[in-house]
Amino acid sequence: MKRNIETREYDDGSRGRFEKLNGKHDGLWQIFYPNGKIKWEKQMSKGFDHGYSRKFNQDGYLVEERYYFKDVLDGCWKIFDDMGRLKEETFFDMGYALREKVYDSEGNVIKDEAKDNLVSYNAIKDLPYIRQDFKVIRKHVKFSSDSIYEAEKVIQEFKRTAFKIRPTPLDHELSKKSNSYVGDINLGREG
């Protein structure tokens, strides 16, 4: 096992520091502003976002915080204003958004809403697809509001324009890492 730290400088003057194990991001992943303050840090494991991900503004205030379990949002996603005051919270359970809270500038809750986890796709999305039998199709397919397309061929049609998404953490790695959604699709009822 080979562990190393990689550093990188960007055209805008920011710098990156990345812990790697056997060539994959594993450990702390950080980007710094040109002034040396932290811009973004996240925990990674075997190439997956796994643990906290935090973003900061140039003044050092926390502006976003998320928690991931093997690339899947799990726990509380918080968004803060430029002074570090909490604006929004969305609570996730393995990719399911359960509840959303929105706060005013005084910290009072102005919206508290349970989520039904129905996601409507109005535009075509590129996503990898895992069938219900949990076999991975190792290619990207396109989802539209009425169908799943594989290349130009329709592989499944939907009667509804919304479906329930349940991300499926994988115990093995895909051949190509991407930021795309990995999970299974369950038809849901439109509200």
PDB file of C-alpha atoms in Angstrom:
ATOM      1  CA  MET A   1       0.000   0.000   0.000  1.00  0.00           C
ATOM      2  CA  LYS A   2       1.423   3.291  -1.083  1.00  0.00           C
ATOM      3  CA  ARG A   3       0.211   6.449   0.698  1.00  0.00           C
ATOM      4  CA  ASN A   4       1.279   9.859  -0.535  1.00  0.00           C
ATOM      5  CA  ILE A   5       0.282  13.514  -0.503  1.00  0.00           C
ATOM      6  CA  GLU A   6      -0.238  15.288  -3.811  1.00  0.00           C
ATOM      7  CA  THR A   7      -0.191  19.078  -4.129  1.00  0.00           C
ATOM      8  CA  ARG A   8      -1.395  21.176  -7.022  1.00  0.00           C
ATOM      9  CA  GLU A   9      -1.412  24.880  -7.934  1.00  0.00           C
ATOM     10  CA  TYR A  10      -4.206  26.391 -10.020  1.00  0.00           C
ATOM     11  CA  ASP A  11      -4.237  29.345 -12.432  1.00  0.00           C
ATOM     12  CA  ASP A  12      -6.301  31.484 -10.023  1.00  0.00           C
ATOM     13  CA  GLY A  13      -3.593  31.136  -7.338  1.00  0.00           C
ATOM     14  CA  SER A  14      -5.426  28.571  -5.249  1.00  0.00           C
ATOM     15  CA  ARG A  15      -3.669  25.401  -4.118  1.00  0.00           C
ATOM     16  CA  GLY A  16      -4.771  21.850  -3.492  1.00  0.00           C
ATOM     17  CA  ARG A  17      -3.542  19.167  -1.110  1.00  0.00           C
ATOM     18  CA  PHE A  18      -4.792  15.604  -1.546  1.00  0.00           C
ATOM     19  CA  GLU A  19      -4.050  12.441   0.387  1.00  0.00           C
ATOM     20  CA  LYS A  20      -3.898   9.335  -1.780  1.00  0.00           C
ATOM     21  CA  LEU A  21      -3.633   5.623  -1.169  1.00  0.00           C
ATOM     22  CA  ASN A  22      -2.628   3.400  -4.091  1.00  0.00           C
ATOM     23  CA  GLY A  23      -3.377   6.245  -6.523  1.00  0.00           C
ATOM     24  CA  LYS A  24      -6.904   6.966  -5.222  1.00  0.00           C
ATOM     25  CA  HIS A  25      -8.062   9.869  -3.078  1.00  0.00           C
ATOM     26  CA  ASP A  26      -8.109   8.547   0.481  1.00  0.00           C
ATOM     27  CA  GLY A  27      -8.003  10.830   3.493  1.00  0.00           C
ATOM     28  CA  LEU A  28      -8.244  14.606   3.594  1.00  0.00           C
ATOM     29  CA  TRP A  29      -8.816  16.490   0.309  1.00  0.00           C
ATOM     30  CA  GLN A  30      -8.274  20.276   0.548  1.00  0.00           C
ATOM     31  CA  ILE A  31      -8.340  23.365  -1.672  1.00  0.00           C
ATOM     32  CA  PHE A  32      -6.938  26.677  -0.351  1.00  0.00           C
ATOM     33  CA  TYR A  33      -7.609  30.270  -1.473  1.00  0.00           C
ATOM     34  CA  PRO A  34      -4.572  32.292  -2.662  1.00  0.00           C
ATOM     35  CA  ASN A  35      -4.564  33.967   0.801  1.00  0.00           C
ATOM     36  CA  GLY A  36      -3.944  30.518   2.364  1.00  0.00           C
ATOM     37  CA  LYS A  37      -7.379  30.116   3.959  1.00  0.00           C
ATOM     38  CA  ILE A  38      -9.241  26.882   3.392  1.00  0.00           C
ATOM     39  CA  LYS A  39     -11.759  26.974   0.518  1.00  0.00           C
ATOM     40  CA  TRP A  40     -12.998  23.377   0.507  1.00  0.00           C
ATOM     41  CA  GLU A  41     -12.148  20.258   2.446  1.00  0.00           C
ATOM     42  CA  LYS A  42     -13.637  16.817   2.372  1.00  0.00           C
ATOM     43  CA  GLN A  43     -12.935  13.341   3.612  1.00  0.00           C
ATOM     44  CA  MET A  44     -12.458  10.586   1.074  1.00  0.00           C
ATOM     45  CA  SER A  45     -12.091   6.827   1.240  1.00  0.00           C
ATOM     46  CA  LYS A  46     -10.971   4.646  -1.673  1.00  0.00           C
ATOM     47  CA  GLY A  47     -11.908   7.382  -4.171  1.00  0.00           C
ATOM     48  CA  PHE A  48     -15.379   8.006  -2.702  1.00  0.00           C
ATOM     49  CA  ASP A  49     -16.637  11.088  -0.866  1.00  0.00           C
ATOM     50  CA  HIS A  50     -16.963   9.503   2.567  1.00  0.00           C
ATOM     51  CA  GLY A  51     -17.384  11.748   5.592  1.00  0.00           C
ATOM     52  CA  TYR A  52     -17.687  15.517   5.863  1.00  0.00           C
ATOM     53  CA  SER A  53     -17.430  17.948   2.957  1.00  0.00           C
ATOM     54  CA  ARG A  54     -17.120  21.623   3.941  1.00  0.00           C
ATOM     55  CA  LYS A  55     -16.855  24.806   1.849  1.00  0.00           C
ATOM     56  CA  PHE A  56     -15.725  28.180   3.181  1.00  0.00           C
ATOM     57  CA  ASN A  57     -15.764  31.739   1.821  1.00  0.00           C
ATOM     58  CA  GLN A  58     -12.620  33.892   1.534  1.00  0.00           C
ATOM     59  CA  ASP A  59     -13.255  35.360   4.993  1.00  0.00           C
ATOM     60  CA  GLY A  60     -13.087  31.868   6.506  1.00  0.00           C
ATOM     61  CA  TYR A  61     -16.806  31.455   7.236  1.00  0.00           C
ATOM     62  CA  LEU A  62     -18.382  28.055   6.655  1.00  0.00           C
ATOM     63  CA  VAL A  63     -20.891  28.325   3.754  1.00  0.00           C
ATOM     64  CA  GLU A  64     -21.788  24.666   3.165  1.00  0.00           C
ATOM     65  CA  GLU A  65     -21.455  21.371   4.997  1.00  0.00           C
ATOM     66  CA  ARG A  66     -22.504  17.902   3.824  1.00  0.00           C
ATOM     67  CA  TYR A  67     -21.938  14.339   4.980  1.00  0.00           C
ATOM     68  CA  TYR A  68     -21.437  11.455   2.549  1.00  0.00           C
ATOM     69  CA  PHE A  69     -21.439   7.691   2.881  1.00  0.00           C
ATOM     70  CA  LYS A  70     -19.672   6.186  -0.162  1.00  0.00           C
ATOM     71  CA  ASP A  71     -20.665   9.119  -2.437  1.00  0.00           C
ATOM     72  CA  VAL A  72     -24.271   9.177  -1.143  1.00  0.00           C
ATOM     73  CA  LEU A  73     -25.613  12.103   0.902  1.00  0.00           C
ATOM     74  CA  ASP A  74     -26.405  10.872   4.407  1.00  0.00           C
ATOM     75  CA  GLY A  75     -27.114  13.107   7.384  1.00  0.00           C
ATOM     76  CA  CYS A  76     -27.558  16.849   7.379  1.00  0.00           C
ATOM     77  CA  TRP A  77     -26.677  19.155   4.445  1.00  0.00           C
ATOM     78  CA  LYS A  78     -26.328  22.707   5.749  1.00  0.00           C
ATOM     79  CA  ILE A  79     -26.068  25.967   3.812  1.00  0.00           C
ATOM     80  CA  PHE A  80     -24.882  29.134   5.562  1.00  0.00           C
ATOM     81  CA  ASP A  81     -24.862  32.823   4.589  1.00  0.00           C
ATOM     82  CA  ASP A  82     -21.626  34.787   4.032  1.00  0.00           C
ATOM     83  CA  MET A  83     -21.364  35.459   7.784  1.00  0.00           C
ATOM     84  CA  GLY A  84     -21.662  31.774   8.707  1.00  0.00           C
ATOM     85  CA  ARG A  85     -25.313  31.906   9.849  1.00  0.00           C
ATOM     86  CA  LEU A  86     -27.442  28.853   9.064  1.00  0.00           C
ATOM     87  CA  LYS A  87     -29.829  29.435   6.109  1.00  0.00           C
ATOM     88  CA  GLU A  88     -30.998  25.943   5.138  1.00  0.00           C
ATOM     89  CA  GLU A  89     -30.813  22.352   6.343  1.00  0.00           C
ATOM     90  CA  THR A  90     -31.835  19.263   4.431  1.00  0.00           C
ATOM     91  CA  PHE A  91     -31.797  15.943   6.255  1.00  0.00           C
ATOM     92  CA  PHE A  92     -30.855  12.859   4.223  1.00  0.00           C
ATOM     93  CA  ASP A  93     -31.038   9.136   4.907  1.00  0.00           C
ATOM     94  CA  MET A  94     -28.831   7.300   2.394  1.00  0.00           C
ATOM     95  CA  GLY A  95     -29.738   9.718  -0.393  1.00  0.00           C
ATOM     96  CA  TYR A  96     -33.378  10.202   0.568  1.00  0.00           C
ATOM     97  CA  ALA A  97     -34.202  13.816   1.432  1.00  0.00           C
ATOM     98  CA  LEU A  98     -36.405  13.501   4.523  1.00  0.00           C
ATOM     99  CA  ARG A  99     -36.929  17.070   5.699  1.00  0.00           C
ATOM    100  CA  GLU A 100     -35.952  20.595   4.688  1.00  0.00           C
ATOM    101  CA  LYS A 101     -35.729  23.603   6.997  1.00  0.00           C
ATOM    102  CA  VAL A 102     -35.173  27.213   5.931  1.00  0.00           C
ATOM    103  CA  TYR A 103     -34.190  29.965   8.376  1.00  0.00           C
ATOM    104  CA  ASP A 104     -34.443  33.763   8.283  1.00  0.00           C
ATOM    105  CA  SER A 105     -31.485  36.031   9.153  1.00  0.00           C
ATOM    106  CA  GLU A 106     -32.502  35.935  12.845  1.00  0.00           C
ATOM    107  CA  GLY A 107     -32.308  32.127  12.944  1.00  0.00           C
ATOM    108  CA  ASN A 108     -36.076  31.563  13.034  1.00  0.00           C
ATOM    109  CA  VAL A 109     -37.507  28.639  11.059  1.00  0.00           C
ATOM    110  CA  ILE A 110     -39.572  30.025   8.155  1.00  0.00           C
ATOM    111  CA  LYS A 111     -40.066  26.709   6.355  1.00  0.00           C
ATOM    112  CA  ASP A 112     -40.117  23.183   7.750  1.00  0.00           C
ATOM    113  CA  GLU A 113     -41.168  20.658   5.155  1.00  0.00           C
ATOM    114  CA  ALA A 114     -41.129  16.867   4.972  1.00  0.00           C
ATOM    115  CA  LYS A 115     -39.906  15.526   1.638  1.00  0.00           C
ATOM    116  CA  ASP A 116     -41.648  12.752  -0.291  1.00  0.00           C
ATOM    117  CA  ASN A 117     -38.507  11.797  -2.260  1.00  0.00           C
ATOM    118  CA  LEU A 118     -40.182  12.023  -5.631  1.00  0.00           C
ATOM    119  CA  VAL A 119     -37.796  13.544  -8.122  1.00  0.00           C
ATOM    120  CA  SER A 120     -39.201  14.841 -11.391  1.00  0.00           C
ATOM    121  CA  TYR A 121     -36.864  14.870 -14.359  1.00  0.00           C
ATOM    122  CA  ASN A 122     -37.760  17.549 -16.853  1.00  0.00           C
ATOM    123  CA  ALA A 123     -34.479  17.341 -18.686  1.00  0.00           C
ATOM    124  CA  ILE A 124     -32.556  14.300 -19.813  1.00  0.00           C
ATOM    125  CA  LYS A 125     -29.910  13.258 -17.284  1.00  0.00           C
ATOM    126  CA  ASP A 126     -26.826  11.111 -17.871  1.00  0.00           C
ATOM    127  CA  LEU A 127     -26.746   8.503 -15.118  1.00  0.00           C
ATOM    128  CA  PRO A 128     -25.284   5.041 -14.597  1.00  0.00           C
ATOM    129  CA  TYR A 129     -28.049   2.530 -13.937  1.00  0.00           C
ATOM    130  CA  ILE A 130     -28.307  -0.418 -11.542  1.00  0.00           C
ATOM    131  CA  ARG A 131     -31.175  -2.791 -12.285  1.00  0.00           C
ATOM    132  CA  GLN A 132     -33.498  -4.052  -9.558  1.00  0.00           C
ATOM    133  CA  ASP A 133     -31.583  -7.342  -9.449  1.00  0.00           C
ATOM    134  CA  PHE A 134     -28.560  -5.214  -8.415  1.00  0.00           C
ATOM    135  CA  LYS A 135     -26.479  -6.091 -11.464  1.00  0.00           C
ATOM    136  CA  VAL A 136     -24.467  -3.092 -12.557  1.00  0.00           C
ATOM    137  CA  ILE A 137     -24.767  -1.989 -16.161  1.00  0.00           C
ATOM    138  CA  ARG A 138     -21.334  -0.452 -16.645  1.00  0.00           C
ATOM    139  CA  LYS A 139     -22.375   2.200 -19.081  1.00  0.00           C
ATOM    140  CA  HIS A 140     -24.189   5.464 -18.828  1.00  0.00           C
ATOM    141  CA  VAL A 141     -27.785   5.675 -19.884  1.00  0.00           C
ATOM    142  CA  LYS A 142     -30.045   8.675 -20.320  1.00  0.00           C
ATOM    143  CA  PHE A 143     -33.169   9.281 -18.280  1.00  0.00           C
ATOM    144  CA  SER A 144     -35.964  11.494 -19.489  1.00  0.00           C
ATOM    145  CA  SER A 145     -39.339  12.099 -17.916  1.00  0.00           C
ATOM    146  CA  ASP A 146     -40.838   9.114 -19.729  1.00  0.00           C
ATOM    147  CA  SER A 147     -38.086   6.625 -20.554  1.00  0.00           C
ATOM    148  CA  ILE A 148     -34.653   5.197 -19.886  1.00  0.00           C
ATOM    149  CA  TYR A 149     -32.485   5.265 -23.011  1.00  0.00           C
ATOM    150  CA  GLU A 150     -29.413   3.142 -23.642  1.00  0.00           C
ATOM    151  CA  ALA A 151     -27.615   4.712 -26.587  1.00  0.00           C
ATOM    152  CA  GLU A 152     -30.563   5.405 -28.922  1.00  0.00           C
ATOM    153  CA  LYS A 153     -32.664   2.439 -27.795  1.00  0.00           C
ATOM    154  CA  VAL A 154     -35.449   2.785 -25.202  1.00  0.00           C
ATOM    155  CA  ILE A 155     -34.866   0.158 -22.501  1.00  0.00           C
ATOM    156  CA  GLN A 156     -37.740   1.094 -20.180  1.00  0.00           C
ATOM    157  CA  GLU A 157     -40.722   3.421 -20.507  1.00  0.00           C
ATOM    158  CA  PHE A 158     -42.481   5.146 -17.637  1.00  0.00           C
ATOM    159  CA  LYS A 159     -46.171   5.932 -17.347  1.00  0.00           C
ATOM    160  CA  ARG A 160     -45.460   8.716 -14.860  1.00  0.00           C
ATOM    161  CA  THR A 161     -43.114  11.699 -14.892  1.00  0.00           C
ATOM    162  CA  ALA A 162     -41.755  11.201 -11.381  1.00  0.00           C
ATOM    163  CA  PHE A 163     -39.883   8.348  -9.803  1.00  0.00           C
ATOM    164  CA  LYS A 164     -38.542   7.554  -6.368  1.00  0.00           C
ATOM    165  CA  ILE A 165     -34.776   7.286  -6.146  1.00  0.00           C
ATOM    166  CA  ARG A 166     -33.014   5.134  -3.556  1.00  0.00           C
ATOM    167  CA  PRO A 167     -29.214   5.369  -3.885  1.00  0.00           C
ATOM    168  CA  THR A 168     -27.425   2.076  -3.483  1.00  0.00           C
ATOM    169  CA  PRO A 169     -23.964   2.248  -1.870  1.00  0.00           C
ATOM    170  CA  LEU A 170     -21.657  -0.166  -3.658  1.00  0.00           C
ATOM    171  CA  ASP A 171     -19.230  -2.476  -1.901  1.00  0.00           C
ATOM    172  CA  HIS A 172     -17.184  -2.678  -5.096  1.00  0.00           C
ATOM    173  CA  GLU A 173     -15.830  -0.027  -7.397  1.00  0.00           C
ATOM    174  CA  LEU A 174     -17.136   0.854 -10.828  1.00  0.00           C
ATOM    175  CA  SER A 175     -14.711   0.704 -13.719  1.00  0.00           C
ATOM    176  CA  LYS A 176     -14.969   4.466 -14.256  1.00  0.00           C
ATOM    177  CA  LYS A 177     -15.496   6.977 -11.439  1.00  0.00           C
ATOM    178  CA  SER A 178     -17.919   9.821 -12.087  1.00  0.00           C
ATOM    179  CA  ASN A 179     -20.079  12.298 -10.198  1.00  0.00           C
ATOM    180  CA  SER A 180     -23.194  10.636 -11.552  1.00  0.00           C
ATOM    181  CA  TYR A 181     -25.964   9.113  -9.458  1.00  0.00           C
ATOM    182  CA  VAL A 182     -25.626   5.423  -8.645  1.00  0.00           C
ATOM    183  CA  GLY A 183     -28.771   3.693  -7.452  1.00  0.00           C
ATOM    184  CA  ASP A 184     -31.944   1.930  -8.358  1.00  0.00           C
ATOM    185  CA  ILE A 185     -35.105   3.490  -9.712  1.00  0.00           C
ATOM    186  CA  ASN A 186     -38.525   2.775  -8.248  1.00  0.00           C
ATOM    187  CA  LEU A 187     -41.635   4.171  -9.869  1.00  0.00           C
ATOM    188  CA  GLY A 188     -43.480   6.594  -7.611  1.00  0.00           C
ATOM    189  CA  ARG A 189     -46.868   8.228  -7.789  1.00  0.00           C
ATOM    190  CA  GLU A 190     -47.133  11.832  -8.800  1.00  0.00           C
ATOM    191  CA  GLY A 191     -48.385  14.001  -5.981  1.00  0.00           C
TER     192      GLY A 191
END
